[in-house]
Amino acid sequence: MSDRTRFVLDEKQMPTRWYNINPDLPAPMAPPLHPATDEPIGPDALSPLFAMELIKQEVSMERYIEIPEEVQHVYRTYRPAPLNRARQLEKDLGLPEGVKIFFKYEGVSPAGSHKPNTAIPQAFYNKQEGIKRISTETGAGQWGSALSIACALYDMECVVYMVGISYRQKPYRRILMETYGAEVIASPSTRTNAGRHVLDLNADSLGSLGIAISEAVEDAAMRDDTHYCLGSVLNHVCLHQTIIGEEAIMQMEMAQAEPDVVIACVGGGSNFAGLAFPYYRRKLDGKSNARLVAVEPKACPTLTAGEYRYDLGDEAGMTPKMMMYTLGHDFVPAGIHAGGLRYHGDSPLVSLLRKEDAIEAVAVHQNACFEAAVQFARTEGILPAPESSHAIRAAIDEALEAREAGEDRTILFGLSGHGHFDLAAYEAYNAGKLEDYDFAAGSMCEGA
Amino acid sequence: MSDRTRFVLDEKQMPTRWYNINPDLPAPMAPPLHPATDEPIGPDALSPLFAMELIKQEVSMERYIEIPEEVQHVYRTYRPAPLNRARQLEKDLGLPEGVKIFFKYEGVSPAGSHKPNTAIPQAFYNKQEGIKRISTETGAGQWGSALSIACALYDMECVVYMVGISYRQKPYRRILMETYGAEVIASPSTRTNAGRHVLDLNADSLGSLGIAISEAVEDAAMRDDTHYCLGSVLNHVCLHQTIIGEEAIMQMEMAQAEPDVVIACVGGGSNFAGLAFPYYRRKLDGKSNARLVAVEPKACPTLTAGEYRYDLGDEAGMTPKMMMYTLGHDFVPAGIHAGGLRYHGDSPLVSLLRKEDAIEAVAVHQNACFEAAVQFARTEGILPAPESSHAIRAAIDEALEAREAGEDRTILFGLSGHGHFDLAAYEAYNAGKLEDYDFAAGSMCEGA
């Protein structure tokens, strides 16, 4: 066991290929279905919206996919990302020598989160195929920010349909995207049929992610120079994030430590996939026995309380039906502050692994997560994003459980981003004003 | 010349000592004077407010000072910090092969700036000497945030007197400090005689940095368990920041490049000192011919338009008089967005070097800085702090000048922090609403 705190990779050690879990799955993937006909759809159905290279990656059975040199070049502006041992948190928790906590930190990216790992290749492949403009939707703004940055770096236009209520309440995220040159449009807008239809019914609509998706997809479908990009859920998005876990494996080897448990938060699933999928392969290869734990909010507990079935990816029915854990495509989660985890469904890949018991899932309350986040900030210095705090909560719980049981345990968790854009959430927590919501109980929790 | 983009140091390569420029100065330092008597004051006069180890560092003639293991341990949670070649910016500027731009990035710290480099040792030495509580002032909040983090990491109390108008207008910085456990007080307050005096005269006072300093100093003087900490200007603060330049020297060696010019923004001077002082030594050692360039706002052009004379460090006359470039301790700079550069004086060390022509200084307008910042963000991905954008402006100007002259030039600048807390400033710039102020012209500039 190394006595060091920080495990830094040289630029030359940055992984040059992504890990594609498709050929290693414990069971075959169910095909996506057309939302209207319920017939299986092939890659061609996606070609008006997505770059061909991304569609190929979506269904590829190659175990590894080379990262293009032009993408590596941009990755190198912020990667390899650090992996630290949380020695001060360990001390604060009073952990014995045998219980150790490591974390992989993605907050050093220019967006402050893991999202650029996929925004950059998505922009690149589209640029390579002659696309000049990319449309997308964003809720709280993490994904829209990352795509805005990627488009700026490849000198492409970017149009972001931002959920109307966020557009008004979170001006800083809008300004960030605009500073990178993106056009940010409050959704519903008069730009699209979908938007106009909503506004006709309710001129004061606050919007929703479902409406914003519909507008962004329609925008891309209307124009030959425009494609659509998605920030999570799909296979190729999970693929691009695996650089996180590939780096982590090397860094844990530097630390001369092998994790007994690998933990990451899950919303659409790409952050979890990024850290956990390479460890899944490592288990197949007989080099790891790590448990892989996905952490989700009790207010939106897709993997722990959802059904495994075909469902739409959006509210409006513009997207294919996918086989996944879902709370129902019309489910509207409570307004918890971890906006990135408020998704009714989940990545089909992550869902399949959960169904096949290849991974575990736990659900936690947001007050418990903020408590963990503040403890982490005050010991390790970094203020975590509310999404990432779910992983911290689970990591601390694992550590305390091991301490109580008198067992050794090496814990690795993913810290997917910093919380510098989330201070209103911390303000509410500091003031004791955060409420916990329990999907299972169907109501707000008392004193949870 | 290396073909690489990112120059990463291993944790074991992190410098273990700070560089103390005192013994290498081109002329002796003038002693600080008592504000009332104008008599030279010795280290003892500072002991009610500062840790003895910091006072010793203030006057030390040792060329190197060891970084305590406990400080190194905390530095390692975010250091060594990256140094990148700005290849995409170079391309966007159309630079020839011989003109190269590198930058050292401090925005990866938990505060998002270079300030923790000194907040951490200041908190540590105070803790070691039995101090339980630290007081300070903050304007925009960068320094208060860094000290709040450092105090949390060493389990000390922190009280921050925050300029009243910032307290109201910048709630996110306040929330950040409170989340780390600091007590944040709007200044003027009823806590101190200084604050009550101001409020008696004007119950609606918006406060000023000078008043906040007076309150923080009085708070520390009143209590045996409390010391005061300062975030810039003083010798020991400059000393702690030299870890920036010590790392940069190693990283530029990795890049097989020697800078012809080293550029950093200057407010109180510690950021500039951090990057430039180690290069000053390298010049003395005959290993470098780099020009060292300090960049300041035209709205507060201390080094380029100030007088070199004894002046007070604060408005209220609580601090010693120091020999420095100054615009007068009662000078109130225009409300530019680079709040960290709005200081009437400058570090006595940096001032002496300027007086002796060992460094250069230039002044730039804020609109030109934001223009450079946006170009940098859209090419290199990182959104810079408004303060740091001054260094980018000067670096781009150096590069363009070299291109026009047909000369080779290797440029290194300090990117002291990210701009994720400064989006209101970018909003104003994006909307064309930023005004340029010229101290020399005594008025706002038309179309500058």
mmCIF file with all atom_site columns, N, CA, C and O in Angstrom, chain A residues 4-6 8 10-11 76-77 79 84 110 152-153 174 179-180 377-379 381 383 418 427 430, chain B residues 4-6 8 10-11 76-77 79 84 110 152-153 174 179-180 377-379 381 383 427 430:
data_model
loop_
_atom_site.group_PDB
_atom_site.id
_atom_site.type_symbol
_atom_site.label_atom_id
_atom_site.label_alt_id
_atom_site.label_comp_id
_atom_site.label_asym_id
_atom_site.label_entity_id
_atom_site.label_seq_id
_atom_site.pdbx_PDB_ins_code
_atom_site.Cartn_x
_atom_site.Cartn_y
_atom_site.Cartn_z
_atom_site.occupancy
_atom_site.B_iso_or_equiv
_atom_site.pdbx_formal_charge
_atom_site.auth_seq_id
_atom_site.auth_comp_id
_atom_site.auth_asym_id
_atom_site.auth_atom_id
_atom_site.pdbx_PDB_model_num
ATOM 1   N N  . ARG A 1 4   ? 1.142   7.412  -0.290  1.00 0.00 ? 4   ARG A N  1
ATOM 2   C CA . ARG A 1 4   ? 0.887   8.675  -0.971  1.00 0.00 ? 4   ARG A CA 1
ATOM 3   C C  . ARG A 1 4   ? -0.588  9.063  -0.940  1.00 0.00 ? 4   ARG A C  1
ATOM 4   O O  . ARG A 1 4   ? -1.458  8.273  -0.585  1.00 0.00 ? 4   ARG A O  1
ATOM 5   N N  . THR A 1 5   ? -0.880  10.322 -1.325  1.00 0.00 ? 5   THR A N  1
ATOM 6   C CA . THR A 1 5   ? -2.223  10.874 -1.249  1.00 0.00 ? 5   THR A CA 1
ATOM 7   C C  . THR A 1 5   ? -2.828  11.056 -2.626  1.00 0.00 ? 5   THR A C  1
ATOM 8   O O  . THR A 1 5   ? -4.020  10.889 -2.826  1.00 0.00 ? 5   THR A O  1
ATOM 9   N N  . ARG A 1 6   ? -1.979  11.416 -3.592  1.00 0.00 ? 6   ARG A N  1
ATOM 10  C CA . ARG A 1 6   ? -2.477  11.849 -4.886  1.00 0.00 ? 6   ARG A CA 1
ATOM 11  C C  . ARG A 1 6   ? -1.789  11.010 -5.943  1.00 0.00 ? 6   ARG A C  1
ATOM 12  O O  . ARG A 1 6   ? -0.572  10.855 -5.938  1.00 0.00 ? 6   ARG A O  1
ATOM 13  N N  . VAL A 1 8   ? -1.124  10.709 -9.763  1.00 0.00 ? 8   VAL A N  1
ATOM 14  C CA . VAL A 1 8   ? -1.158  11.535 -10.959 1.00 0.00 ? 8   VAL A CA 1
ATOM 15  C C  . VAL A 1 8   ? -0.604  10.746 -12.136 1.00 0.00 ? 8   VAL A C  1
ATOM 16  O O  . VAL A 1 8   ? 0.463   10.145 -12.046 1.00 0.00 ? 8   VAL A O  1
ATOM 17  N N  . ASP A 1 10  ? 0.844   10.750 -15.995 1.00 0.00 ? 10  ASP A N  1
ATOM 18  C CA . ASP A 1 10  ? 1.462   11.598 -17.001 1.00 0.00 ? 10  ASP A CA 1
ATOM 19  C C  . ASP A 1 10  ? 0.561   11.645 -18.235 1.00 0.00 ? 10  ASP A C  1
ATOM 20  O O  . ASP A 1 10  ? -0.202  10.712 -18.504 1.00 0.00 ? 10  ASP A O  1
ATOM 21  N N  . GLU A 1 11  ? 0.670   12.735 -18.983 1.00 0.00 ? 11  GLU A N  1
ATOM 22  C CA . GLU A 1 11  ? -0.089  12.875 -20.236 1.00 0.00 ? 11  GLU A CA 1
ATOM 23  C C  . GLU A 1 11  ? 0.072   11.640 -21.119 1.00 0.00 ? 11  GLU A C  1
ATOM 24  O O  . GLU A 1 11  ? -0.879  11.172 -21.756 1.00 0.00 ? 11  GLU A O  1
ATOM 25  N N  . ARG A 1 76  ? -6.472  16.184 -23.488 1.00 0.00 ? 76  ARG A N  1
ATOM 26  C CA . ARG A 1 76  ? -5.231  16.506 -22.774 1.00 0.00 ? 76  ARG A CA 1
ATOM 27  C C  . ARG A 1 76  ? -5.212  17.907 -22.187 1.00 0.00 ? 76  ARG A C  1
ATOM 28  O O  . ARG A 1 76  ? -4.321  18.226 -21.407 1.00 0.00 ? 76  ARG A O  1
ATOM 29  N N  . THR A 1 77  ? -6.179  18.754 -22.566 1.00 0.00 ? 77  THR A N  1
ATOM 30  C CA . THR A 1 77  ? -6.222  20.066 -21.915 1.00 0.00 ? 77  THR A CA 1
ATOM 31  C C  . THR A 1 77  ? -6.670  19.948 -20.452 1.00 0.00 ? 77  THR A C  1
ATOM 32  O O  . THR A 1 77  ? -6.451  20.861 -19.678 1.00 0.00 ? 77  THR A O  1
ATOM 33  N N  . ARG A 1 79  ? -7.115  16.325 -18.942 1.00 0.00 ? 79  ARG A N  1
ATOM 34  C CA . ARG A 1 79  ? -6.889  14.965 -18.498 1.00 0.00 ? 79  ARG A CA 1
ATOM 35  C C  . ARG A 1 79  ? -5.397  14.630 -18.578 1.00 0.00 ? 79  ARG A C  1
ATOM 36  O O  . ARG A 1 79  ? -4.679  15.300 -19.313 1.00 0.00 ? 79  ARG A O  1
ATOM 37  N N  . ASN A 1 84  ? -7.366  10.722 -5.785  1.00 0.00 ? 84  ASN A N  1
ATOM 38  C CA . ASN A 1 84  ? -6.783  11.007 -4.474  1.00 0.00 ? 84  ASN A CA 1
ATOM 39  C C  . ASN A 1 84  ? -7.233  9.990  -3.439  1.00 0.00 ? 84  ASN A C  1
ATOM 40  O O  . ASN A 1 84  ? -8.339  9.460  -3.538  1.00 0.00 ? 84  ASN A O  1
ATOM 41  N N  . PRO A 1 110 ? -13.022 21.773 -17.808 1.00 0.00 ? 110 PRO A N  1
ATOM 42  C CA . PRO A 1 110 ? -13.451 23.169 -17.941 1.00 0.00 ? 110 PRO A CA 1
ATOM 43  C C  . PRO A 1 110 ? -14.922 23.403 -17.593 1.00 0.00 ? 110 PRO A C  1
ATOM 44  O O  . PRO A 1 110 ? -15.304 24.504 -17.227 1.00 0.00 ? 110 PRO A O  1
ATOM 45  N N  . ALA A 1 152 ? -17.357 25.123 -29.060 1.00 0.00 ? 152 ALA A N  1
ATOM 46  C CA . ALA A 1 152 ? -16.415 26.245 -29.205 1.00 0.00 ? 152 ALA A CA 1
ATOM 47  C C  . ALA A 1 152 ? -15.042 25.714 -29.622 1.00 0.00 ? 152 ALA A C  1
ATOM 48  O O  . ALA A 1 152 ? -14.392 26.262 -30.509 1.00 0.00 ? 152 ALA A O  1
ATOM 49  N N  . LEU A 1 153 ? -14.605 24.632 -29.006 1.00 0.00 ? 153 LEU A N  1
ATOM 50  C CA . LEU A 1 153 ? -13.254 24.109 -29.279 1.00 0.00 ? 153 LEU A CA 1
ATOM 51  C C  . LEU A 1 153 ? -13.123 23.610 -30.715 1.00 0.00 ? 153 LEU A C  1
ATOM 52  O O  . LEU A 1 153 ? -12.046 23.664 -31.294 1.00 0.00 ? 153 LEU A O  1
ATOM 53  N N  . ARG A 1 174 ? -26.728 29.897 -18.028 1.00 0.00 ? 174 ARG A N  1
ATOM 54  C CA . ARG A 1 174 ? -27.008 30.447 -19.351 1.00 0.00 ? 174 ARG A CA 1
ATOM 55  C C  . ARG A 1 174 ? -25.855 31.338 -19.812 1.00 0.00 ? 174 ARG A C  1
ATOM 56  O O  . ARG A 1 174 ? -25.376 31.218 -20.948 1.00 0.00 ? 174 ARG A O  1
ATOM 57  N N  . THR A 1 179 ? -21.223 32.638 -23.173 1.00 0.00 ? 179 THR A N  1
ATOM 58  C CA . THR A 1 179 ? -19.839 33.111 -23.260 1.00 0.00 ? 179 THR A CA 1
ATOM 59  C C  . THR A 1 179 ? -19.016 32.203 -24.165 1.00 0.00 ? 179 THR A C  1
ATOM 60  O O  . THR A 1 179 ? -18.107 32.659 -24.859 1.00 0.00 ? 179 THR A O  1
ATOM 61  N N  . TYR A 1 180 ? -19.350 30.922 -24.190 1.00 0.00 ? 180 TYR A N  1
ATOM 62  C CA . TYR A 1 180 ? -18.676 30.003 -25.115 1.00 0.00 ? 180 TYR A CA 1
ATOM 63  C C  . TYR A 1 180 ? -19.247 30.100 -26.527 1.00 0.00 ? 180 TYR A C  1
ATOM 64  O O  . TYR A 1 180 ? -18.827 29.368 -27.415 1.00 0.00 ? 180 TYR A O  1
ATOM 65  N N  . ALA A 1 377 ? -16.266 18.392 2.119   1.00 0.00 ? 377 ALA A N  1
ATOM 66  C CA . ALA A 1 377 ? -15.694 19.713 1.823   1.00 0.00 ? 377 ALA A CA 1
ATOM 67  C C  . ALA A 1 377 ? -14.790 20.179 2.953   1.00 0.00 ? 377 ALA A C  1
ATOM 68  O O  . ALA A 1 377 ? -13.716 20.732 2.717   1.00 0.00 ? 377 ALA A O  1
ATOM 69  N N  . ARG A 1 378 ? -15.219 19.933 4.189   1.00 0.00 ? 378 ARG A N  1
ATOM 70  C CA . ARG A 1 378 ? -14.468 20.454 5.335   1.00 0.00 ? 378 ARG A CA 1
ATOM 71  C C  . ARG A 1 378 ? -13.239 19.613 5.655   1.00 0.00 ? 378 ARG A C  1
ATOM 72  O O  . ARG A 1 378 ? -12.414 20.019 6.480   1.00 0.00 ? 378 ARG A O  1
ATOM 73  N N  . THR A 1 379 ? -13.126 18.444 5.068   1.00 0.00 ? 379 THR A N  1
ATOM 74  C CA . THR A 1 379 ? -11.936 17.617 5.317   1.00 0.00 ? 379 THR A CA 1
ATOM 75  C C  . THR A 1 379 ? -11.041 17.532 4.093   1.00 0.00 ? 379 THR A C  1
ATOM 76  O O  . THR A 1 379 ? -9.822  17.624 4.208   1.00 0.00 ? 379 THR A O  1
ATOM 77  N N  . GLY A 1 381 ? -11.488 19.532 1.268   1.00 0.00 ? 381 GLY A N  1
ATOM 78  C CA . GLY A 1 381 ? -11.365 20.849 0.641   1.00 0.00 ? 381 GLY A CA 1
ATOM 79  C C  . GLY A 1 381 ? -12.312 21.085 -0.518  1.00 0.00 ? 381 GLY A C  1
ATOM 80  O O  . GLY A 1 381 ? -12.734 22.210 -0.741  1.00 0.00 ? 381 GLY A O  1
ATOM 81  N N  . LEU A 1 383 ? -15.635 21.277 -2.662  1.00 0.00 ? 383 LEU A N  1
ATOM 82  C CA . LEU A 1 383 ? -17.091 21.337 -2.521  1.00 0.00 ? 383 LEU A CA 1
ATOM 83  C C  . LEU A 1 383 ? -17.713 20.509 -3.643  1.00 0.00 ? 383 LEU A C  1
ATOM 84  O O  . LEU A 1 383 ? -17.552 20.830 -4.815  1.00 0.00 ? 383 LEU A O  1
ATOM 85  N N  . HIS A 1 418 ? -17.583 19.549 -9.310  1.00 0.00 ? 418 HIS A N  1
ATOM 86  C CA . HIS A 1 418 ? -17.577 20.472 -8.177  1.00 0.00 ? 418 HIS A CA 1
ATOM 87  C C  . HIS A 1 418 ? -18.933 21.181 -8.063  1.00 0.00 ? 418 HIS A C  1
ATOM 88  O O  . HIS A 1 418 ? -19.736 21.150 -8.990  1.00 0.00 ? 418 HIS A O  1
ATOM 89  N N  . GLU A 1 427 ? -27.058 26.658 0.312   1.00 0.00 ? 427 GLU A N  1
ATOM 90  C CA . GLU A 1 427 ? -27.725 27.661 1.148   1.00 0.00 ? 427 GLU A CA 1
ATOM 91  C C  . GLU A 1 427 ? -28.980 27.060 1.783   1.00 0.00 ? 427 GLU A C  1
ATOM 92  O O  . GLU A 1 427 ? -29.213 27.210 2.982   1.00 0.00 ? 427 GLU A O  1
ATOM 93  N N  . ASN A 1 430 ? -27.833 24.501 4.404   1.00 0.00 ? 430 ASN A N  1
ATOM 94  C CA . ASN A 1 430 ? -27.280 25.173 5.593   1.00 0.00 ? 430 ASN A CA 1
ATOM 95  C C  . ASN A 1 430 ? -28.394 25.765 6.453   1.00 0.00 ? 430 ASN A C  1
ATOM 96  O O  . ASN A 1 430 ? -28.288 25.795 7.680   1.00 0.00 ? 430 ASN A O  1
ATOM 97  N N  . ARG B 1 4   ? 4.415   17.945 -26.718 1.00 0.00 ? 4   ARG B N  1
ATOM 98  C CA . ARG B 1 4   ? 3.300   17.685 -25.815 1.00 0.00 ? 4   ARG B CA 1
ATOM 99  C C  . ARG B 1 4   ? 2.522   18.947 -25.467 1.00 0.00 ? 4   ARG B C  1
ATOM 100 O O  . ARG B 1 4   ? 2.940   20.060 -25.737 1.00 0.00 ? 4   ARG B O  1
ATOM 101 N N  . THR B 1 5   ? 1.349   18.735 -24.833 1.00 0.00 ? 5   THR B N  1
ATOM 102 C CA . THR B 1 5   ? 0.428   19.834 -24.533 1.00 0.00 ? 5   THR B CA 1
ATOM 103 C C  . THR B 1 5   ? 0.379   20.129 -23.032 1.00 0.00 ? 5   THR B C  1
ATOM 104 O O  . THR B 1 5   ? 0.239   21.264 -22.612 1.00 0.00 ? 5   THR B O  1
ATOM 105 N N  . ARG B 1 6   ? 0.502   19.058 -22.249 1.00 0.00 ? 6   ARG B N  1
ATOM 106 C CA . ARG B 1 6   ? 0.234   19.183 -20.817 1.00 0.00 ? 6   ARG B CA 1
ATOM 107 C C  . ARG B 1 6   ? 1.449   18.646 -20.083 1.00 0.00 ? 6   ARG B C  1
ATOM 108 O O  . ARG B 1 6   ? 1.926   17.546 -20.375 1.00 0.00 ? 6   ARG B O  1
ATOM 109 N N  . VAL B 1 8   ? 2.731   17.524 -16.591 1.00 0.00 ? 8   VAL B N  1
ATOM 110 C CA . VAL B 1 8   ? 2.196   17.105 -15.301 1.00 0.00 ? 8   VAL B CA 1
ATOM 111 C C  . VAL B 1 8   ? 3.337   16.649 -14.412 1.00 0.00 ? 8   VAL B C  1
ATOM 112 O O  . VAL B 1 8   ? 4.159   15.841 -14.827 1.00 0.00 ? 8   VAL B O  1
ATOM 113 N N  . ASP B 1 10  ? 4.563   14.694 -11.011 1.00 0.00 ? 10  ASP B N  1
ATOM 114 C CA . ASP B 1 10  ? 4.162   13.691 -10.047 1.00 0.00 ? 10  ASP B CA 1
ATOM 115 C C  . ASP B 1 10  ? 4.141   14.318 -8.648  1.00 0.00 ? 10  ASP B C  1
ATOM 116 O O  . ASP B 1 10  ? 4.854   15.277 -8.376  1.00 0.00 ? 10  ASP B O  1
ATOM 117 N N  . GLU B 1 11  ? 3.301   13.749 -7.784  1.00 0.00 ? 11  GLU B N  1
ATOM 118 C CA . GLU B 1 11  ? 3.231   14.225 -6.397  1.00 0.00 ? 11  GLU B CA 1
ATOM 119 C C  . GLU B 1 11  ? 4.618   14.315 -5.761  1.00 0.00 ? 11  GLU B C  1
ATOM 120 O O  . GLU B 1 11  ? 4.918   15.234 -5.006  1.00 0.00 ? 11  GLU B O  1
ATOM 121 N N  . ARG B 1 76  ? -0.947  18.641 -1.352  1.00 0.00 ? 76  ARG B N  1
ATOM 122 C CA . ARG B 1 76  ? -1.059  17.481 -2.245  1.00 0.00 ? 76  ARG B CA 1
ATOM 123 C C  . ARG B 1 76  ? -2.494  17.123 -2.595  1.00 0.00 ? 76  ARG B C  1
ATOM 124 O O  . ARG B 1 76  ? -2.717  16.308 -3.488  1.00 0.00 ? 76  ARG B O  1
ATOM 125 N N  . THR B 1 77  ? -3.462  17.707 -1.880  1.00 0.00 ? 77  THR B N  1
ATOM 126 C CA . THR B 1 77  ? -4.849  17.433 -2.287  1.00 0.00 ? 77  THR B CA 1
ATOM 127 C C  . THR B 1 77  ? -5.182  18.117 -3.610  1.00 0.00 ? 77  THR B C  1
ATOM 128 O O  . THR B 1 77  ? -6.154  17.759 -4.262  1.00 0.00 ? 77  THR B O  1
ATOM 129 N N  . ARG B 1 79  ? -2.239  19.934 -5.567  1.00 0.00 ? 79  ARG B N  1
ATOM 130 C CA . ARG B 1 79  ? -0.983  20.209 -6.251  1.00 0.00 ? 79  ARG B CA 1
ATOM 131 C C  . ARG B 1 79  ? -0.257  18.902 -6.542  1.00 0.00 ? 79  ARG B C  1
ATOM 132 O O  . ARG B 1 79  ? -0.540  17.904 -5.902  1.00 0.00 ? 79  ARG B O  1
ATOM 133 N N  . ASN B 1 84  ? 0.118   23.988 -19.077 1.00 0.00 ? 84  ASN B N  1
ATOM 134 C CA . ASN B 1 84  ? -0.277  23.552 -20.425 1.00 0.00 ? 84  ASN B CA 1
ATOM 135 C C  . ASN B 1 84  ? 0.341   24.455 -21.484 1.00 0.00 ? 84  ASN B C  1
ATOM 136 O O  . ASN B 1 84  ? 0.551   25.644 -21.234 1.00 0.00 ? 84  ASN B O  1
ATOM 137 N N  . PRO B 1 110 ? -9.226  23.898 -4.510  1.00 0.00 ? 110 PRO B N  1
ATOM 138 C CA . PRO B 1 110 ? -10.629 23.841 -4.075  1.00 0.00 ? 110 PRO B CA 1
ATOM 139 C C  . PRO B 1 110 ? -11.316 25.207 -4.063  1.00 0.00 ? 110 PRO B C  1
ATOM 140 O O  . PRO B 1 110 ? -12.532 25.280 -4.173  1.00 0.00 ? 110 PRO B O  1
ATOM 141 N N  . ALA B 1 152 ? -11.140 25.116 7.783   1.00 0.00 ? 152 ALA B N  1
ATOM 142 C CA . ALA B 1 152 ? -11.898 23.867 7.892   1.00 0.00 ? 152 ALA B CA 1
ATOM 143 C C  . ALA B 1 152 ? -10.936 22.679 7.920   1.00 0.00 ? 152 ALA B C  1
ATOM 144 O O  . ALA B 1 152 ? -11.091 21.758 8.730   1.00 0.00 ? 152 ALA B O  1
ATOM 145 N N  . LEU B 1 153 ? -9.922  22.713 7.049   1.00 0.00 ? 153 LEU B N  1
ATOM 146 C CA . LEU B 1 153 ? -9.005  21.566 6.934   1.00 0.00 ? 153 LEU B CA 1
ATOM 147 C C  . LEU B 1 153 ? -8.193  21.371 8.218   1.00 0.00 ? 153 LEU B C  1
ATOM 148 O O  . LEU B 1 153 ? -7.815  20.259 8.554   1.00 0.00 ? 153 LEU B O  1
ATOM 149 N N  . ARG B 1 174 ? -20.609 34.142 -0.062  1.00 0.00 ? 174 ARG B N  1
ATOM 150 C CA . ARG B 1 174 ? -20.910 34.025 1.364   1.00 0.00 ? 174 ARG B CA 1
ATOM 151 C C  . ARG B 1 174 ? -21.312 32.590 1.696   1.00 0.00 ? 174 ARG B C  1
ATOM 152 O O  . ARG B 1 174 ? -20.831 32.004 2.666   1.00 0.00 ? 174 ARG B O  1
ATOM 153 N N  . THR B 1 179 ? -20.513 27.317 4.129   1.00 0.00 ? 179 THR B N  1
ATOM 154 C CA . THR B 1 179 ? -20.558 25.862 3.982   1.00 0.00 ? 179 THR B CA 1
ATOM 155 C C  . THR B 1 179 ? -19.285 25.223 4.545   1.00 0.00 ? 179 THR B C  1
ATOM 156 O O  . THR B 1 179 ? -19.325 24.119 5.091   1.00 0.00 ? 179 THR B O  1
ATOM 157 N N  . TYR B 1 180 ? -18.179 25.937 4.440   1.00 0.00 ? 180 TYR B N  1
ATOM 158 C CA . TYR B 1 180 ? -16.931 25.447 5.034   1.00 0.00 ? 180 TYR B CA 1
ATOM 159 C C  . TYR B 1 180 ? -16.874 25.720 6.540   1.00 0.00 ? 180 TYR B C  1
ATOM 160 O O  . TYR B 1 180 ? -15.879 25.411 7.182   1.00 0.00 ? 180 TYR B O  1
ATOM 161 N N  . ALA B 1 377 ? -11.244 31.159 -23.558 1.00 0.00 ? 377 ALA B N  1
ATOM 162 C CA . ALA B 1 377 ? -12.261 30.163 -23.190 1.00 0.00 ? 377 ALA B CA 1
ATOM 163 C C  . ALA B 1 377 ? -12.691 29.343 -24.403 1.00 0.00 ? 377 ALA B C  1
ATOM 164 O O  . ALA B 1 377 ? -12.856 28.123 -24.314 1.00 0.00 ? 377 ALA B O  1
ATOM 165 N N  . ARG B 1 378 ? -12.845 30.015 -25.543 1.00 0.00 ? 378 ARG B N  1
ATOM 166 C CA . ARG B 1 378 ? -13.364 29.316 -26.719 1.00 0.00 ? 378 ARG B CA 1
ATOM 167 C C  . ARG B 1 378 ? -12.309 28.492 -27.437 1.00 0.00 ? 378 ARG B C  1
ATOM 168 O O  . ARG B 1 378 ? -12.643 27.713 -28.326 1.00 0.00 ? 378 ARG B O  1
ATOM 169 N N  . THR B 1 379 ? -11.048 28.661 -27.059 1.00 0.00 ? 379 THR B N  1
ATOM 170 C CA . THR B 1 379 ? -9.997  27.857 -27.689 1.00 0.00 ? 379 THR B CA 1
ATOM 171 C C  . THR B 1 379 ? -9.399  26.841 -26.717 1.00 0.00 ? 379 THR B C  1
ATOM 172 O O  . THR B 1 379 ? -9.173  25.689 -27.079 1.00 0.00 ? 379 THR B O  1
ATOM 173 N N  . GLY B 1 381 ? -10.807 26.192 -23.582 1.00 0.00 ? 381 GLY B N  1
ATOM 174 C CA . GLY B 1 381 ? -11.870 25.556 -22.803 1.00 0.00 ? 381 GLY B CA 1
ATOM 175 C C  . GLY B 1 381 ? -12.105 26.177 -21.441 1.00 0.00 ? 381 GLY B C  1
ATOM 176 O O  . GLY B 1 381 ? -13.228 26.180 -20.961 1.00 0.00 ? 381 GLY B O  1
ATOM 177 N N  . LEU B 1 383 ? -12.747 28.888 -18.620 1.00 0.00 ? 383 LEU B N  1
ATOM 178 C CA . LEU B 1 383 ? -13.244 30.253 -18.440 1.00 0.00 ? 383 LEU B CA 1
ATOM 179 C C  . LEU B 1 383 ? -12.396 30.921 -17.355 1.00 0.00 ? 383 LEU B C  1
ATOM 180 O O  . LEU B 1 383 ? -12.400 30.493 -16.207 1.00 0.00 ? 383 LEU B O  1
ATOM 181 N N  . GLU B 1 427 ? -21.605 38.355 -18.182 1.00 0.00 ? 427 GLU B N  1
ATOM 182 C CA . GLU B 1 427 ? -22.906 38.798 -18.683 1.00 0.00 ? 427 GLU B CA 1
ATOM 183 C C  . GLU B 1 427 ? -22.833 40.257 -19.121 1.00 0.00 ? 427 GLU B C  1
ATOM 184 O O  . GLU B 1 427 ? -23.295 40.624 -20.212 1.00 0.00 ? 427 GLU B O  1
ATOM 185 N N  . ASN B 1 430 ? -20.678 40.419 -22.289 1.00 0.00 ? 430 ASN B N  1
ATOM 186 C CA . ASN B 1 430 ? -21.405 39.878 -23.445 1.00 0.00 ? 430 ASN B CA 1
ATOM 187 C C  . ASN B 1 430 ? -22.455 40.868 -23.959 1.00 0.00 ? 430 ASN B C  1
ATOM 188 O O  . ASN B 1 430 ? -22.720 40.941 -25.154 1.00 0.00 ? 430 ASN B O  1
#
